[in-house]
PDB file of C-alpha atoms and ligand atoms in Angstrom:
ATOM      1  CA  MET I 264      -3.072 -14.757  18.883  1.00  0.00           C
ATOM      2  CA  PRO I 265      -4.120 -14.227  22.519  1.00  0.00           C
ATOM      3  CA  GLY I 266      -5.759 -10.906  23.248  1.00  0.00           C
ATOM      4  CA  ASN I 267      -3.491  -8.558  25.073  1.00  0.00           C
ATOM      5  CA  GLU I 268      -4.657  -8.473  28.699  1.00  0.00           C
ATOM      6  CA  ARG I 269      -3.213  -5.015  29.280  1.00  0.00           C
ATOM      7  CA  GLY I 270      -5.588  -3.829  26.621  1.00  0.00           C
ATOM      8  CA  GLY I 271      -2.713  -2.344  24.649  1.00  0.00           C
ATOM      9  CA  ALA I 272      -2.646  -2.360  20.858  1.00  0.00           C
ATOM     10  CA  GLY I 273      -0.528  -5.430  21.204  1.00  0.00           C
ATOM     11  CA  ARG I 274      -0.593  -8.696  19.349  1.00  0.00           C
ATOM     12  CA  ASN I 275      -4.303  -8.873  18.628  1.00  0.00           C
ATOM     13  CA  HIS I 276      -6.403  -8.413  15.481  1.00  0.00           C
ATOM     14  CA  TRP I 277      -6.462  -4.940  13.864  1.00  0.00           C
ATOM     15  CA  PHE I 278      -9.396  -3.476  11.887  1.00  0.00           C
ATOM     16  CA  PHE I 279      -9.969  -0.216  10.060  1.00  0.00           C
ATOM     17  CA  LEU I 280     -13.434   0.857  11.191  1.00  0.00           C
ATOM     18  CA  LYS I 281     -15.441   3.666   9.632  1.00  0.00           C
ATOM     19  CA  GLY I 282     -16.719   6.213  12.104  1.00  0.00           C
ATOM     20  CA  MET I 283     -13.688   6.103  14.404  1.00  0.00           C
ATOM     21  CA  PRO I 284     -12.230   7.980  16.262  1.00  0.00           C
ATOM     22  CA  ALA I 285     -13.934   7.327  19.557  1.00  0.00           C
ATOM     23  CA  GLU I 286     -12.531   8.346  22.924  1.00  0.00           C
ATOM     24  CA  PRO I 287     -11.507   5.841  25.636  1.00  0.00           C
ATOM     25  CA  GLU I 288     -14.416   4.590  27.766  1.00  0.00           C
ATOM     26  CA  ARG I 289     -16.723   5.151  24.806  1.00  0.00           C
ATOM     27  CA  GLN I 290     -18.822   2.394  23.293  1.00  0.00           C
ATOM     28  CA  VAL I 291     -18.423   1.688  19.539  1.00  0.00           C
ATOM     29  CA  ASP I 292     -20.647  -0.213  17.145  1.00  0.00           C
ATOM     30  CA  LEU I 293     -18.728  -3.234  15.836  1.00  0.00           C
ATOM     31  CA  SER I 294     -21.530  -4.480  13.588  1.00  0.00           C
ATOM     32  CA  PRO I 295     -19.590  -3.815  10.336  1.00  0.00           C
ATOM     33  CA  ILE I 296     -17.022  -6.396  11.443  1.00  0.00           C
ATOM     34  CA  SER I 297     -19.194  -8.665  13.606  1.00  0.00           C
ATOM     35  CA  HIS I 298     -19.246 -11.464  11.014  1.00  0.00           C
ATOM     36  CA  GLN I 299     -15.452 -11.441  10.874  1.00  0.00           C
ATOM     37  CA  LEU I 300     -15.212 -11.340  14.677  1.00  0.00           C
ATOM     38  CA  ARG I 301     -17.777 -14.091  15.333  1.00  0.00           C
ATOM     39  CA  ASN I 302     -17.590 -16.469  12.421  1.00  0.00           C
ATOM     40  CA  VAL I 303     -14.145 -15.995  10.951  1.00  0.00           C
ATOM     41  CA  LEU I 304     -11.985 -15.226  13.963  1.00  0.00           C
ATOM     42  CA  ARG I 305     -14.321 -16.880  16.488  1.00  0.00           C
ATOM     43  CA  LEU I 306     -13.570 -14.217  19.060  1.00  0.00           C
ATOM     44  CA  LYS I 307     -15.622 -14.015  22.241  1.00  0.00           C
ATOM     45  CA  GLU I 308     -17.035 -11.229  24.383  1.00  0.00           C
ATOM     46  CA  GLY I 309     -14.168  -9.893  26.471  1.00  0.00           C
ATOM     47  CA  SER I 310     -11.576 -10.349  23.715  1.00  0.00           C
ATOM     48  CA  VAL I 311      -9.479  -7.292  22.942  1.00  0.00           C
ATOM     49  CA  ILE I 312      -9.095  -6.105  19.334  1.00  0.00           C
ATOM     50  CA  THR I 313      -7.479  -2.974  17.926  1.00  0.00           C
ATOM     51  CA  LEU I 314      -9.493  -0.490  15.883  1.00  0.00           C
ATOM     52  CA  LEU I 315      -7.876   2.002  13.511  1.00  0.00           C
ATOM     53  CA  ASP I 316      -9.255   5.350  12.405  1.00  0.00           C
ATOM     54  CA  GLY I 317      -7.024   5.459   9.317  1.00  0.00           C
ATOM     55  CA  ASN I 318      -5.334   8.634  10.535  1.00  0.00           C
ATOM     56  CA  GLY I 319      -2.542   7.071  12.502  1.00  0.00           C
ATOM     57  CA  ALA I 320      -4.347   6.267  15.774  1.00  0.00           C
ATOM     58  CA  ALA I 321      -5.043   2.794  17.207  1.00  0.00           C
ATOM     59  CA  TYR I 322      -7.781   2.026  19.740  1.00  0.00           C
ATOM     60  CA  PRO I 323      -7.494  -1.157  21.809  1.00  0.00           C
ATOM     61  CA  THR I 324     -11.138  -2.144  22.250  1.00  0.00           C
ATOM     62  CA  GLN I 325     -12.791  -4.856  24.339  1.00  0.00           C
ATOM     63  CA  ILE I 326     -15.675  -6.721  22.715  1.00  0.00           C
ATOM     64  CA  GLU I 327     -18.718  -6.237  24.964  1.00  0.00           C
ATOM     65  CA  SER I 328     -21.459  -7.917  22.980  1.00  0.00           C
ATOM     66  CA  LEU I 329     -21.166 -10.223  19.976  1.00  0.00           C
ATOM     67  CA  SER I 330     -24.327 -11.714  18.510  1.00  0.00           C
ATOM     68  CA  PRO I 331     -25.848 -12.297  15.062  1.00  0.00           C
ATOM     69  CA  GLY I 332     -27.783  -9.080  15.590  1.00  0.00           C
ATOM     70  CA  GLY I 333     -24.683  -6.956  16.010  1.00  0.00           C
ATOM     71  CA  ALA I 334     -21.701  -6.231  18.186  1.00  0.00           C
ATOM     72  CA  THR I 335     -20.443  -3.475  20.453  1.00  0.00           C
ATOM     73  CA  GLY I 336     -17.082  -2.730  22.020  1.00  0.00           C
ATOM     74  CA  LEU I 337     -15.624  -0.527  24.720  1.00  0.00           C
ATOM     75  CA  VAL I 338     -12.648   1.639  23.679  1.00  0.00           C
ATOM     76  CA  LEU I 339      -9.876   1.101  26.245  1.00  0.00           C
ATOM     77  CA  ALA I 340      -7.248   3.573  25.004  1.00  0.00           C
ATOM     78  CA  LYS I 341      -6.044   5.712  22.099  1.00  0.00           C
ATOM     79  CA  GLU I 342      -2.457   5.141  20.927  1.00  0.00           C
ATOM     80  CA  PRO I 343      -0.309   6.362  18.027  1.00  0.00           C
ATOM     81  CA  VAL I 344       0.365   3.686  15.412  1.00  0.00           C
ATOM     82  CA  GLN I 345       4.069   2.901  15.032  1.00  0.00           C
ATOM     83  CA  GLY I 346       3.671   1.233  11.649  1.00  0.00           C
ATOM     84  CA  GLU I 347       3.406   4.308   9.425  1.00  0.00           C
ATOM     85  CA  PRO I 348       6.514   5.279   7.461  1.00  0.00           C
ATOM     86  CA  ALA I 349       7.794   8.855   7.723  1.00  0.00           C
ATOM     87  CA  ILE I 350       8.363   8.876   3.974  1.00  0.00           C
ATOM     88  CA  GLU I 351       5.414   9.191   1.584  1.00  0.00           C
ATOM     89  CA  LEU I 352       6.075   6.691  -1.233  1.00  0.00           C
ATOM     90  CA  THR I 353       3.762   6.729  -4.246  1.00  0.00           C
ATOM     91  CA  LEU I 354       4.165   3.718  -6.544  1.00  0.00           C
ATOM     92  CA  TYR I 355       3.215   4.510 -10.151  1.00  0.00           C
ATOM     93  CA  GLN I 356       2.869   0.916 -11.351  1.00  0.00           C
ATOM     94  CA  CYS I 357       2.200   0.105 -14.987  1.00  0.00           C
ATOM     95  CA  VAL I 358      -0.781  -2.225 -15.022  1.00  0.00           C
ATOM     96  CA  LEU I 359       0.167  -5.886 -14.958  1.00  0.00           C
ATOM     97  CA  LYS I 360      -1.709  -9.118 -15.438  1.00  0.00           C
ATOM     98  CA  ARG I 361      -4.318  -9.544 -12.694  1.00  0.00           C
ATOM     99  CA  GLU I 362      -2.622 -11.645 -10.002  1.00  0.00           C
ATOM    100  CA  ARG I 363       0.734  -9.918 -10.498  1.00  0.00           C
ATOM    101  CA  PHE I 364      -0.770  -6.459 -10.082  1.00  0.00           C
ATOM    102  CA  GLU I 365      -2.705  -7.614  -7.000  1.00  0.00           C
ATOM    103  CA  TRP I 366       0.508  -9.068  -5.586  1.00  0.00           C
ATOM    104  CA  VAL I 367       2.202  -5.653  -5.979  1.00  0.00           C
ATOM    105  CA  LEU I 368      -0.702  -3.987  -4.137  1.00  0.00           C
ATOM    106  CA  GLN I 369      -0.436  -6.439  -1.239  1.00  0.00           C
ATOM    107  CA  LYS I 370       3.355  -6.469  -0.912  1.00  0.00           C
ATOM    108  CA  GLY I 371       3.660  -2.731  -1.526  1.00  0.00           C
ATOM    109  CA  THR I 372       1.180  -2.125   1.311  1.00  0.00           C
ATOM    110  CA  GLU I 373       3.193  -4.342   3.643  1.00  0.00           C
ATOM    111  CA  LEU I 374       6.387  -2.470   2.732  1.00  0.00           C
ATOM    112  CA  GLY I 375       4.858   0.940   3.493  1.00  0.00           C
ATOM    113  CA  VAL I 376       3.698   2.336   0.126  1.00  0.00           C
ATOM    114  CA  SER I 377       1.276   5.210   0.808  1.00  0.00           C
ATOM    115  CA  ARG I 378      -0.346   5.513  -2.608  1.00  0.00           C
ATOM    116  CA  PHE I 379      -0.684   3.319  -5.706  1.00  0.00           C
ATOM    117  CA  VAL I 380      -1.349   4.794  -9.157  1.00  0.00           C
ATOM    118  CA  PRO I 381      -2.103   2.323 -11.965  1.00  0.00           C
ATOM    119  CA  VAL I 382      -0.333   3.511 -15.123  1.00  0.00           C
ATOM    120  CA  ILE I 383      -1.148   2.647 -18.730  1.00  0.00           C
ATOM    121  CA  SER I 384       1.865   2.715 -21.040  1.00  0.00           C
ATOM    122  CA  SER I 385       2.503   1.670 -24.625  1.00  0.00           C
ATOM    123  CA  ARG I 386       3.143  -1.927 -23.590  1.00  0.00           C
ATOM    124  CA  THR I 387       0.666  -2.534 -20.773  1.00  0.00           C
ATOM    125  CA  VAL I 388      -1.631  -5.485 -21.314  1.00  0.00           C
ATOM    126  CA  VAL I 389      -4.790  -3.639 -20.306  1.00  0.00           C
ATOM    127  CA  ARG I 390      -5.420  -0.631 -22.480  1.00  0.00           C
ATOM    128  CA  PRO I 391      -8.296   1.712 -21.727  1.00  0.00           C
ATOM    129  CA  ALA I 392      -8.349   3.224 -18.214  1.00  0.00           C
ATOM    130  CA  ALA I 393     -12.106   2.726 -18.040  1.00  0.00           C
ATOM    131  CA  ARG I 394     -11.614  -1.042 -18.052  1.00  0.00           C
ATOM    132  CA  LEU I 395      -9.643  -0.742 -14.807  1.00  0.00           C
ATOM    133  CA  LEU I 396     -12.287   1.030 -12.743  1.00  0.00           C
ATOM    134  CA  PRO I 397     -14.386  -2.113 -12.075  1.00  0.00           C
ATOM    135  CA  LYS I 398     -11.294  -3.634 -10.448  1.00  0.00           C
ATOM    136  CA  TYR I 399     -10.958  -0.906  -7.813  1.00  0.00           C
ATOM    137  CA  GLU I 400     -13.340  -2.445  -5.286  1.00  0.00           C
ATOM    138  CA  ARG I 401     -11.318  -5.669  -5.233  1.00  0.00           C
ATOM    139  CA  TRP I 402      -8.048  -3.743  -5.216  1.00  0.00           C
ATOM    140  CA  ARG I 403      -9.166  -1.652  -2.236  1.00  0.00           C
ATOM    141  CA  ALA I 404     -10.113  -4.813  -0.357  1.00  0.00           C
ATOM    142  CA  ILE I 405      -6.652  -6.287  -1.012  1.00  0.00           C
ATOM    143  CA  VAL I 406      -4.985  -3.082   0.240  1.00  0.00           C
ATOM    144  CA  ARG I 407      -7.211  -2.914   3.334  1.00  0.00           C
ATOM    145  CA  GLU I 408      -6.556  -6.536   4.294  1.00  0.00           C
ATOM    146  CA  ALA I 409      -2.784  -6.095   3.811  1.00  0.00           C
ATOM    147  CA  ALA I 410      -2.818  -2.841   5.807  1.00  0.00           C
ATOM    148  CA  GLU I 411      -4.611  -4.535   8.728  1.00  0.00           C
ATOM    149  CA  GLN I 412      -2.361  -7.596   8.586  1.00  0.00           C
ATOM    150  CA  SER I 413       0.815  -5.465   8.481  1.00  0.00           C
ATOM    151  CA  ARG I 414      -0.454  -3.089  11.189  1.00  0.00           C
ATOM    152  CA  ARG I 415      -0.403   0.036   9.058  1.00  0.00           C
ATOM    153  CA  GLY I 416      -1.952   3.136  10.677  1.00  0.00           C
ATOM    154  CA  ARG I 417      -3.225   4.518   7.417  1.00  0.00           C
ATOM    155  CA  LEU I 418      -4.935   2.886   4.472  1.00  0.00           C
ATOM    156  CA  PRO I 419      -2.827   3.299   1.304  1.00  0.00           C
ATOM    157  CA  VAL I 420      -4.727   5.245  -1.330  1.00  0.00           C
ATOM    158  CA  LEU I 421      -5.540   3.926  -4.816  1.00  0.00           C
ATOM    159  CA  GLY I 422      -5.234   6.828  -7.258  1.00  0.00           C
ATOM    160  CA  ASP I 423      -7.075   7.066 -10.563  1.00  0.00           C
ATOM    161  CA  PRO I 424      -5.471   5.294 -13.525  1.00  0.00           C
ATOM    162  CA  MET I 425      -3.412   7.475 -15.835  1.00  0.00           C
ATOM    163  CA  HIS I 426      -1.257   7.267 -18.947  1.00  0.00           C
ATOM    164  CA  TRP I 427       2.537   7.348 -18.856  1.00  0.00           C
ATOM    165  CA  GLU I 428       2.892  10.964 -19.965  1.00  0.00           C
ATOM    166  CA  GLU I 429       0.299  12.082 -17.422  1.00  0.00           C
ATOM    167  CA  ALA I 430       2.112  10.180 -14.659  1.00  0.00           C
ATOM    168  CA  LEU I 431       5.355  11.898 -15.617  1.00  0.00           C
ATOM    169  CA  ASP I 432       3.698  15.239 -14.909  1.00  0.00           C
ATOM    170  CA  GLN I 433       2.274  14.039 -11.587  1.00  0.00           C
ATOM    171  CA  GLY I 434       5.063  12.694  -9.431  1.00  0.00           C
ATOM    172  CA  GLY I 435       6.066  14.733  -6.382  1.00  0.00           C
ATOM    173  CA  GLY I 436       9.254  14.819  -4.320  1.00  0.00           C
ATOM    174  CA  VAL I 437      12.165  12.687  -5.552  1.00  0.00           C
ATOM    175  CA  ARG I 438      10.959  10.991  -8.745  1.00  0.00           C
ATOM    176  CA  LEU I 439      12.545   7.675  -9.693  1.00  0.00           C
ATOM    177  CA  PHE I 440      11.832   5.334 -12.566  1.00  0.00           C
ATOM    178  CA  ALA I 441      13.031   1.753 -12.498  1.00  0.00           C
ATOM    179  CA  TRP I 442      14.625   1.275 -15.897  1.00  0.00           C
ATOM    180  CA  GLU I 443      16.209  -1.925 -17.085  1.00  0.00           C
ATOM    181  CA  GLU I 444      18.466   0.092 -19.409  1.00  0.00           C
ATOM    182  CA  ALA I 445      19.676   2.459 -16.705  1.00  0.00           C
ATOM    183  CA  GLY I 446      23.416   2.527 -16.087  1.00  0.00           C
ATOM    184  CA  GLU I 447      25.022   2.683 -12.662  1.00  0.00           C
ATOM    185  CA  ASN I 448      22.875   4.368 -10.043  1.00  0.00           C
ATOM    186  CA  SER I 449      24.050   7.880  -9.359  1.00  0.00           C
ATOM    187  CA  SER I 450      25.777   8.355  -6.010  1.00  0.00           C
ATOM    188  CA  GLY I 451      23.341  11.138  -5.269  1.00  0.00           C
ATOM    189  CA  LEU I 452      20.413   8.725  -5.384  1.00  0.00           C
ATOM    190  CA  ARG I 453      20.884   7.448  -1.840  1.00  0.00           C
ATOM    191  CA  ARG I 454      21.313  10.951  -0.464  1.00  0.00           C
ATOM    192  CA  ALA I 455      18.302  12.230  -2.400  1.00  0.00           C
ATOM    193  CA  VAL I 456      16.057   9.479  -1.053  1.00  0.00           C
ATOM    194  CA  ARG I 457      17.497   9.597   2.468  1.00  0.00           C
ATOM    195  CA  ASP I 458      16.636  13.295   2.790  1.00  0.00           C
ATOM    196  CA  ALA I 459      13.273  13.082   1.021  1.00  0.00           C
ATOM    197  CA  ASP I 460       9.892  13.073   2.718  1.00  0.00           C
ATOM    198  CA  GLU I 461       8.154  12.187  -0.563  1.00  0.00           C
ATOM    199  CA  VAL I 462       9.228   9.771  -3.298  1.00  0.00           C
ATOM    200  CA  ALA I 463       7.494   8.832  -6.539  1.00  0.00           C
ATOM    201  CA  LEU I 464       8.527   5.491  -8.023  1.00  0.00           C
ATOM    202  CA  LEU I 465       7.545   4.497 -11.577  1.00  0.00           C
ATOM    203  CA  VAL I 466       7.817   0.851 -12.658  1.00  0.00           C
ATOM    204  CA  GLY I 467       7.164  -0.482 -16.145  1.00  0.00           C
ATOM    205  CA  PRO I 468       4.945  -3.337 -17.352  1.00  0.00           C
ATOM    206  CA  GLU I 469       5.899  -6.870 -18.320  1.00  0.00           C
ATOM    207  CA  GLY I 470       6.827  -5.615 -21.781  1.00  0.00           C
ATOM    208  CA  GLY I 471       9.153  -2.944 -20.476  1.00  0.00           C
ATOM    209  CA  ILE I 472       9.543   0.769 -20.989  1.00  0.00           C
ATOM    210  CA  SER I 473       9.981   1.981 -24.580  1.00  0.00           C
ATOM    211  CA  VAL I 474      12.898   4.165 -25.581  1.00  0.00           C
ATOM    212  CA  GLN I 475      10.518   7.063 -26.130  1.00  0.00           C
ATOM    213  CA  GLU I 476       8.938   6.601 -22.705  1.00  0.00           C
ATOM    214  CA  ALA I 477      12.346   6.461 -21.007  1.00  0.00           C
ATOM    215  CA  ALA I 478      13.518   9.559 -22.916  1.00  0.00           C
ATOM    216  CA  SER I 479      10.389  11.397 -21.868  1.00  0.00           C
ATOM    217  CA  ALA I 480      10.896  10.398 -18.212  1.00  0.00           C
ATOM    218  CA  ASN I 481      14.512  11.570 -18.330  1.00  0.00           C
ATOM    219  CA  ARG I 482      13.514  14.818 -19.983  1.00  0.00           C
ATOM    220  CA  LYS I 483      10.908  15.501 -17.304  1.00  0.00           C
ATOM    221  CA  GLY I 484      13.418  15.023 -14.505  1.00  0.00           C
ATOM    222  CA  TRP I 485      12.697  11.487 -13.344  1.00  0.00           C
ATOM    223  CA  LEU I 486      15.901   9.779 -12.142  1.00  0.00           C
ATOM    224  CA  PRO I 487      16.535   6.359 -13.736  1.00  0.00           C
ATOM    225  CA  VAL I 488      17.202   3.637 -11.158  1.00  0.00           C
ATOM    226  CA  SER I 489      18.984   0.403 -11.969  1.00  0.00           C
ATOM    227  CA  LEU I 490      18.071  -2.691  -9.983  1.00  0.00           C
ATOM    228  CA  GLY I 491      21.181  -4.507 -11.200  1.00  0.00           C
ATOM    229  CA  PRO I 492      22.181  -6.228 -14.431  1.00  0.00           C
ATOM    230  CA  ARG I 493      19.452  -8.889 -14.295  1.00  0.00           C
ATOM    231  CA  ILE I 494      16.069  -8.324 -15.908  1.00  0.00           C
ATOM    232  CA  LEU I 495      13.482  -8.614 -13.124  1.00  0.00           C
ATOM    233  CA  ARG I 496       9.809  -9.358 -13.701  1.00  0.00           C
ATOM    234  CA  ALA I 497       7.825  -6.154 -13.250  1.00  0.00           C
ATOM    235  CA  GLU I 498       6.339  -7.260  -9.948  1.00  0.00           C
ATOM    236  CA  THR I 499       9.780  -8.226  -8.659  1.00  0.00           C
ATOM    237  CA  ALA I 500      11.138  -4.853  -9.760  1.00  0.00           C
ATOM    238  CA  ALA I 501       8.292  -3.017  -8.030  1.00  0.00           C
ATOM    239  CA  LEU I 502       8.965  -4.728  -4.727  1.00  0.00           C
ATOM    240  CA  ALA I 503      12.747  -4.527  -5.060  1.00  0.00           C
ATOM    241  CA  ALA I 504      12.588  -0.812  -5.885  1.00  0.00           C
ATOM    242  CA  ALA I 505      10.158  -0.121  -3.026  1.00  0.00           C
ATOM    243  CA  THR I 506      12.477  -2.024  -0.689  1.00  0.00           C
ATOM    244  CA  VAL I 507      15.491  -0.014  -1.895  1.00  0.00           C
ATOM    245  CA  VAL I 508      13.629   3.265  -1.330  1.00  0.00           C
ATOM    246  CA  MET I 509      12.346   2.259   2.116  1.00  0.00           C
ATOM    247  CA  THR I 510      15.819   1.029   3.089  1.00  0.00           C
ATOM    248  CA  MET I 511      17.481   4.265   1.909  1.00  0.00           C
ATOM    249  CA  ALA I 512      14.825   6.184   3.859  1.00  0.00           C
ATOM    250  CA  GLY I 513      15.711   4.196   6.985  1.00  0.00           C
ATOM    251  CA  GLU I 514      12.234   2.675   7.216  1.00  0.00           C
ATOM    252  CA  LEU I 515      13.275  -0.964   7.357  1.00  0.00           C
ATOM    253  CA  GLY I 516      15.054  -0.727  10.714  1.00  0.00           C
TER     254      GLY I 516
HETATM  255  N1  SAH R1994      12.400  -4.982 -21.059  1.00  0.00           N
HETATM  256  C1  SAH R1994      12.446  -6.195 -20.253  1.00  0.00           C
HETATM  257  C2  SAH R1994      11.102  -6.521 -19.667  1.00  0.00           C
HETATM  258  C3  SAH R1994      10.639  -5.444 -18.712  1.00  0.00           C
HETATM  259  S1  SAH R1994      10.958  -5.827 -17.054  1.00  0.00           S
HETATM  260  C4  SAH R1994      12.939  -7.372 -21.079  1.00  0.00           C
HETATM  261  O1  SAH R1994      13.832  -7.118 -21.853  1.00  0.00           O
HETATM  262  O2  SAH R1994      12.428  -8.476 -20.912  1.00  0.00           O
HETATM  263  C5  SAH R1994       9.589  -4.998 -16.297  1.00  0.00           C
HETATM  264  C6  SAH R1994       9.926  -3.683 -15.618  1.00  0.00           C
HETATM  265  O3  SAH R1994      10.627  -3.942 -14.399  1.00  0.00           O
HETATM  266  C7  SAH R1994      10.815  -2.746 -16.373  1.00  0.00           C
HETATM  267  O4  SAH R1994      10.089  -1.925 -17.262  1.00  0.00           O
HETATM  268  C8  SAH R1994      11.454  -1.924 -15.286  1.00  0.00           C
HETATM  269  O5  SAH R1994      10.558  -0.912 -14.823  1.00  0.00           O
HETATM  270  C9  SAH R1994      11.629  -2.946 -14.185  1.00  0.00           C
HETATM  271  N2  SAH R1994      12.934  -3.607 -14.206  1.00  0.00           N
HETATM  272  C10 SAH R1994      13.191  -4.898 -14.495  1.00  0.00           C
HETATM  273  N3  SAH R1994      14.504  -5.174 -14.352  1.00  0.00           N
HETATM  274  C11 SAH R1994      15.094  -4.021 -13.959  1.00  0.00           C
HETATM  275  C12 SAH R1994      16.436  -3.647 -13.649  1.00  0.00           C
HETATM  276  N4  SAH R1994      17.456  -4.531 -13.687  1.00  0.00           N
HETATM  277  N5  SAH R1994      16.684  -2.361 -13.285  1.00  0.00           N
HETATM  278  C13 SAH R1994      15.685  -1.453 -13.235  1.00  0.00           C
HETATM  279  N6  SAH R1994      14.388  -1.746 -13.513  1.00  0.00           N
HETATM  280  C14 SAH R1994      14.094  -3.019 -13.877  1.00  0.00           C
END
């Protein structure tokens, strides 16, 4: 993608960079991403990239020096990022087999999920929460890469793992759980999501949600959401449900 001559946060490469924000006309140290700039993207001095501070601002920045020893850039402007959704969607996703769960992290980030919470339920494949913690570094890298690629202004957060009952006590705003046994969606669902600024969405594991777990969710005020009469794989359901919520919230154009 050609750099954008105007220096706007246009169609060039985006990077979350620790230590931002910097003001226009200020020099920034690009060393943390110099390998990616030089060896992966083969960019040159003079190319324009876009730096993100993770708080919704984008900084078109011109590469001034790019060598094995390090890299510096000159901040050209500070602009608001358009890519952040107005609605705060937290996806409480029951832990899935490795590549499926990672797929949900990537696609959920692209669709605008703000926070992911891995949930352990009676039928999840991975049991103790402690066994999930070593995966967080890789999961954060997947989320970061997807957030840069999709031009998010904020990095989605990875919450600590929790059990089903704990998750039921956590959710804020409109709380929905994708349930394969749910009947027709209530007419109020669309209105509830449309007017919400925060939605919690709970999706089961490959093995499904037990009757007890569904009863507990209902009892604690989570609204069951049907995604139609077909049984979707958990990762399909997660993305379909996130798409439904983002559509109802008017975030998909
Ligand atoms: N119990 C299913 C397997 C679970 S599907 C079976 O009989 O094979 C995995 C998860 O995706 C479910 O727990 C639910 O959260 C979600 N899901 C799948 N299909 C759905 C549907 N039609 N409506 C709502 N949620 C669904």
